[in-house]
Amino acid sequence: MSSFQDWSGDRLILMGILPENIPINSHLVANAAASGVDVIYVRTGRSMEPSAQQPQHNLPFIMNSRLKTQDNALILNGWHFSESRINEIPPSRSEGKWIGASVHSLEKAMLAQALGADYLIVGTIFSSGSHPDISPKGTGFLSEVCRNVKIPVIAIGGITPENCAECISCGASGVAVLSGIFDAPNIEIAASQFRNALDLAALNRTGKIAQ
């Protein structure tokens, strides 16, 4: 498997964060994939119950590292580490899998990169309905992280189609979205709106849209 950076190339990444009430094999995930989502992040074990062992899509997906002991037959593409588990990032790769980390400070971003993370999820950037108690870090913080690391940065927290371009202008390689897609009345339309916003941001930044 290629590295996360080689896989993504110049394409701005739309990462869908799967809520626990939607299994990985749901037609809703397939619909999101068909509408522009590039990769799925599985954070909870409920999405990986035995009935969900055969995804009906070809999206790459990554799983939270705390689920490593869970028995599953899926061919996953990588493990993702929360900020509190960054020190558990393995020194060597298993079967070429991607390694990602969530960070909320420049110090942790630099540490995760030094430990071998392939990409970062950075936030919370904007006010988030799913985490109303967390003060947003803002785009200044996002810019600071992007300037100081060499691996792809995915912005998270309060991301909407309207503020995607702002994240990309800070140097982010994409955005991660949960409620904006999977809580939307129509997942296909919601995912398409995010995809269109990212493609427009790519066009404005580079003059082309990477496929």
CSV table of C-alpha atoms in Angstrom, one decimal:
chain,number,residue,atom,x,y,z
A,1,MET,CA,0.0,0.0,0.0
A,2,SER,CA,1.2,3.5,-0.8
A,3,SER,CA,1.7,6.1,1.9
A,4,PHE,CA,-1.2,8.3,2.8
A,5,GLN,CA,0.5,11.3,1.1
A,6,ASP,CA,1.2,9.3,-2.1
A,7,TRP,CA,-2.3,8.0,-2.1
A,8,SER,CA,-3.9,11.4,-1.7
A,9,GLY,CA,-1.6,13.1,-4.1
A,10,ASP,CA,-2.9,16.6,-5.0
A,11,ARG,CA,-6.5,15.7,-4.2
A,12,LEU,CA,-8.0,17.6,-1.2
A,13,ILE,CA,-9.3,14.9,1.1
A,14,LEU,CA,-12.8,14.6,2.4
A,15,MET,CA,-12.7,12.3,5.4
A,16,GLY,CA,-16.0,11.0,6.7
A,17,ILE,CA,-16.1,10.2,10.4
A,18,LEU,CA,-18.6,7.3,10.9
A,19,PRO,CA,-21.1,7.8,13.8
A,20,GLU,CA,-21.6,4.7,16.0
A,21,ASN,CA,-25.1,4.1,14.8
A,22,ILE,CA,-24.0,3.5,11.2
A,23,PRO,CA,-22.1,0.2,10.4
A,24,ILE,CA,-19.3,0.3,7.9
A,25,ASN,CA,-21.3,-1.8,5.4
A,26,SER,CA,-24.3,0.5,5.4
A,27,HIS,CA,-25.7,1.8,2.1
A,28,LEU,CA,-25.3,5.2,3.7
A,29,VAL,CA,-21.5,4.9,3.6
A,30,ALA,CA,-21.7,3.7,0.0
A,31,ASN,CA,-23.8,6.7,-0.9
A,32,ALA,CA,-21.3,9.0,0.8
A,33,ALA,CA,-18.5,7.3,-1.2
A,34,ALA,CA,-20.3,7.8,-4.4
A,35,SER,CA,-20.8,11.5,-3.6
A,36,GLY,CA,-17.2,12.5,-2.9
A,37,VAL,CA,-16.1,11.1,0.5
A,38,ASP,CA,-12.5,9.7,0.1
A,39,VAL,CA,-11.8,7.8,3.3
A,40,ILE,CA,-13.8,6.7,6.3
A,41,TYR,CA,-12.6,7.0,9.9
A,42,VAL,CA,-14.1,4.4,12.3
A,43,ARG,CA,-14.0,5.7,15.9
A,44,THR,CA,-16.3,3.2,17.7
A,45,GLY,CA,-16.6,-0.5,17.9
A,46,ARG,CA,-20.4,-0.5,17.2
A,47,SER,CA,-19.6,0.3,13.5
A,48,MET,CA,-17.5,-2.9,13.3
A,49,GLU,CA,-20.0,-5.4,14.7
A,50,PRO,CA,-20.0,-8.9,13.0
A,51,SER,CA,-23.0,-7.9,10.8
A,52,ALA,CA,-20.8,-5.1,9.4
A,53,GLN,CA,-17.9,-7.2,8.2
A,54,GLN,CA,-18.4,-6.7,4.4
A,55,PRO,CA,-18.3,-3.0,3.3
A,56,GLN,CA,-20.4,-2.3,0.2
A,57,HIS,CA,-17.9,0.3,-1.1
A,58,ASN,CA,-14.2,0.5,-2.1
A,59,LEU,CA,-13.3,3.4,0.2
A,60,PRO,CA,-10.1,3.1,2.3
A,61,PHE,CA,-10.9,3.2,6.0
A,62,ILE,CA,-8.9,3.8,9.1
A,63,MET,CA,-9.8,2.6,12.6
A,64,ASN,CA,-9.2,4.1,16.1
A,65,SER,CA,-6.2,2.4,17.7
A,66,ARG,CA,-8.1,1.6,20.8
A,67,LEU,CA,-10.1,-0.9,18.8
A,68,LYS,CA,-7.1,-2.9,17.9
A,69,THR,CA,-8.1,-5.9,20.1
A,70,GLN,CA,-11.5,-6.1,18.3
A,71,ASP,CA,-12.0,-9.2,16.1
A,72,ASN,CA,-12.8,-8.2,12.6
A,73,ALA,CA,-12.2,-9.5,9.2
A,74,LEU,CA,-12.1,-6.2,7.4
A,75,ILE,CA,-9.0,-5.2,5.3
A,76,LEU,CA,-8.4,-1.8,6.9
A,77,ASN,CA,-6.0,0.7,5.6
A,78,GLY,CA,-4.6,2.2,8.8
A,79,TRP,CA,-4.8,3.0,12.5
A,80,HIS,CA,-5.6,6.4,14.0
A,81,PHE,CA,-4.2,7.5,17.4
A,82,SER,CA,-5.9,10.0,19.7
A,83,GLU,CA,-3.7,12.7,21.2
A,84,SER,CA,-3.5,10.8,24.5
A,85,ARG,CA,-2.2,7.7,22.7
A,86,ILE,CA,0.4,9.3,20.5
A,87,ASN,CA,3.3,7.7,22.4
A,88,GLU,CA,1.8,4.3,21.3
A,89,ILE,CA,2.5,5.0,17.6
A,90,PRO,CA,4.5,1.9,16.6
A,91,PRO,CA,8.1,2.4,15.4
A,92,SER,CA,7.5,0.2,12.4
A,93,ARG,CA,4.6,-0.2,10.1
A,94,SER,CA,2.4,-3.3,10.0
A,95,GLU,CA,1.7,-4.5,6.5
A,96,GLY,CA,2.2,-0.9,5.2
A,97,LYS,CA,-0.8,0.5,7.0
A,98,TRP,CA,-1.2,4.3,7.4
A,99,ILE,CA,-0.8,5.8,10.9
A,100,GLY,CA,-2.7,9.0,11.8
A,101,ALA,CA,-3.0,11.1,14.9
A,102,SER,CA,-5.4,13.7,16.3
A,103,VAL,CA,-3.7,16.7,17.8
A,104,HIS,CA,-4.8,19.9,19.5
A,105,SER,CA,-1.4,21.7,19.9
A,106,LEU,CA,1.6,22.4,17.8
A,107,GLU,CA,3.8,20.5,20.3
A,108,LYS,CA,1.8,17.3,19.8
A,109,ALA,CA,1.7,17.8,16.1
A,110,MET,CA,5.5,17.9,16.0
A,111,LEU,CA,5.7,14.9,18.3
A,112,ALA,CA,3.3,12.8,16.2
A,113,GLN,CA,5.3,13.6,13.1
A,114,ALA,CA,8.5,12.7,14.8
A,115,LEU,CA,7.0,9.4,15.9
A,116,GLY,CA,6.1,8.5,12.3
A,117,ALA,CA,2.5,9.7,11.8
A,118,ASP,CA,1.6,9.8,8.1
A,119,TYR,CA,-1.1,12.5,8.5
A,120,LEU,CA,-2.7,14.6,11.3
A,121,ILE,CA,-6.3,15.5,12.2
A,122,VAL,CA,-6.1,18.9,13.7
A,123,GLY,CA,-8.8,20.8,15.6
A,124,THR,CA,-11.1,21.9,16.9
A,125,ILE,CA,-11.0,24.6,14.3
A,126,PHE,CA,-14.5,26.1,14.4
A,127,SER,CA,-17.3,25.9,17.0
A,128,SER,CA,-18.7,22.4,16.9
A,129,GLY,CA,-22.2,21.3,17.7
A,130,SER,CA,-20.9,17.8,18.6
A,131,HIS,CA,-18.4,19.3,21.1
A,132,PRO,CA,-20.0,22.6,22.3
A,133,ASP,CA,-17.9,22.6,25.5
A,134,ILE,CA,-14.6,22.9,23.5
A,135,SER,CA,-13.3,26.3,22.6
A,136,PRO,CA,-12.3,26.4,18.9
A,137,LYS,CA,-8.6,26.8,18.1
A,138,GLY,CA,-9.3,28.8,15.0
A,139,THR,CA,-7.6,29.1,11.6
A,140,GLY,CA,-4.5,30.8,13.0
A,141,PHE,CA,-3.7,27.6,14.9
A,142,LEU,CA,-4.4,25.5,11.8
A,143,SER,CA,-2.0,27.7,9.8
A,144,GLU,CA,0.7,27.3,12.4
A,145,VAL,CA,0.5,23.6,12.4
A,146,CYS,CA,0.5,23.4,8.6
A,147,ARG,CA,3.6,25.7,8.4
A,148,ASN,CA,5.5,23.5,10.8
A,149,VAL,CA,4.8,19.9,9.7
A,150,LYS,CA,5.6,18.2,6.4
A,151,ILE,CA,2.8,15.6,6.5
A,152,PRO,CA,-0.8,16.1,5.4
A,153,VAL,CA,-3.1,18.0,7.8
A,154,ILE,CA,-6.8,17.3,7.9
A,155,ALA,CA,-8.9,20.0,9.6
A,156,ILE,CA,-11.7,19.0,12.0
A,157,GLY,CA,-14.4,20.7,14.1
A,158,GLY,CA,-17.3,22.7,12.9
A,159,ILE,CA,-16.4,22.2,9.2
A,160,THR,CA,-19.0,23.3,6.7
A,161,PRO,CA,-19.0,23.7,2.9
A,162,GLU,CA,-18.8,27.4,3.5
A,163,ASN,CA,-15.6,27.3,5.5
A,164,CYS,CA,-13.7,24.5,3.7
A,165,ALA,CA,-11.8,27.0,1.6
A,166,GLU,CA,-10.6,28.9,4.6
A,167,CYS,CA,-9.1,25.6,6.0
A,168,ILE,CA,-7.4,24.9,2.6
A,169,SER,CA,-6.0,28.5,2.5
A,170,CYS,CA,-4.3,27.7,5.8
A,171,GLY,CA,-2.5,24.9,4.2
A,172,ALA,CA,-4.7,21.9,5.1
A,173,SER,CA,-4.8,18.9,2.8
A,174,GLY,CA,-8.5,18.3,3.5
A,175,VAL,CA,-11.3,18.2,6.1
A,176,ALA,CA,-12.9,15.7,8.4
A,177,VAL,CA,-16.7,15.7,8.8
A,178,LEU,CA,-19.1,13.8,10.9
A,179,SER,CA,-22.5,15.5,11.5
A,180,GLY,CA,-22.2,17.7,8.4
A,181,ILE,CA,-22.5,14.5,6.3
A,182,PHE,CA,-23.9,11.7,8.3
A,183,ASP,CA,-26.5,13.7,10.2
A,184,ALA,CA,-27.7,15.5,7.1
A,185,PRO,CA,-31.2,14.8,5.8
A,186,ASN,CA,-29.7,13.7,2.5
A,187,ILE,CA,-26.1,12.3,2.8
A,188,GLU,CA,-25.5,12.3,-0.9
A,189,ILE,CA,-26.3,16.0,-1.3
A,190,ALA,CA,-24.3,16.9,1.9
A,191,ALA,CA,-21.2,15.0,0.7
A,192,SER,CA,-21.5,16.5,-2.7
A,193,GLN,CA,-21.6,20.0,-1.2
A,194,PHE,CA,-18.4,19.3,0.7
A,195,ARG,CA,-16.7,17.8,-2.4
A,196,ASN,CA,-17.7,20.7,-4.6
A,197,ALA,CA,-16.3,23.1,-2.0
A,198,LEU,CA,-13.0,21.3,-1.8
A,199,ASP,CA,-12.8,21.0,-5.6
A,200,LEU,CA,-13.4,24.8,-5.9
A,201,ALA,CA,-10.7,25.4,-3.2
A,202,ALA,CA,-8.3,23.2,-5.2
A,203,LEU,CA,-9.1,25.1,-8.4
A,204,ASN,CA,-8.4,28.4,-6.7
A,205,ARG,CA,-5.2,27.2,-5.2
A,206,THR,CA,-3.6,25.3,-8.0
A,207,GLY,CA,-5.7,26.0,-11.1
A,208,LYS,CA,-6.8,22.4,-11.4
A,209,ILE,CA,-8.9,19.7,-9.6
A,210,ALA,CA,-7.0,16.5,-8.8
A,211,GLN,CA,-9.0,13.3,-9.4
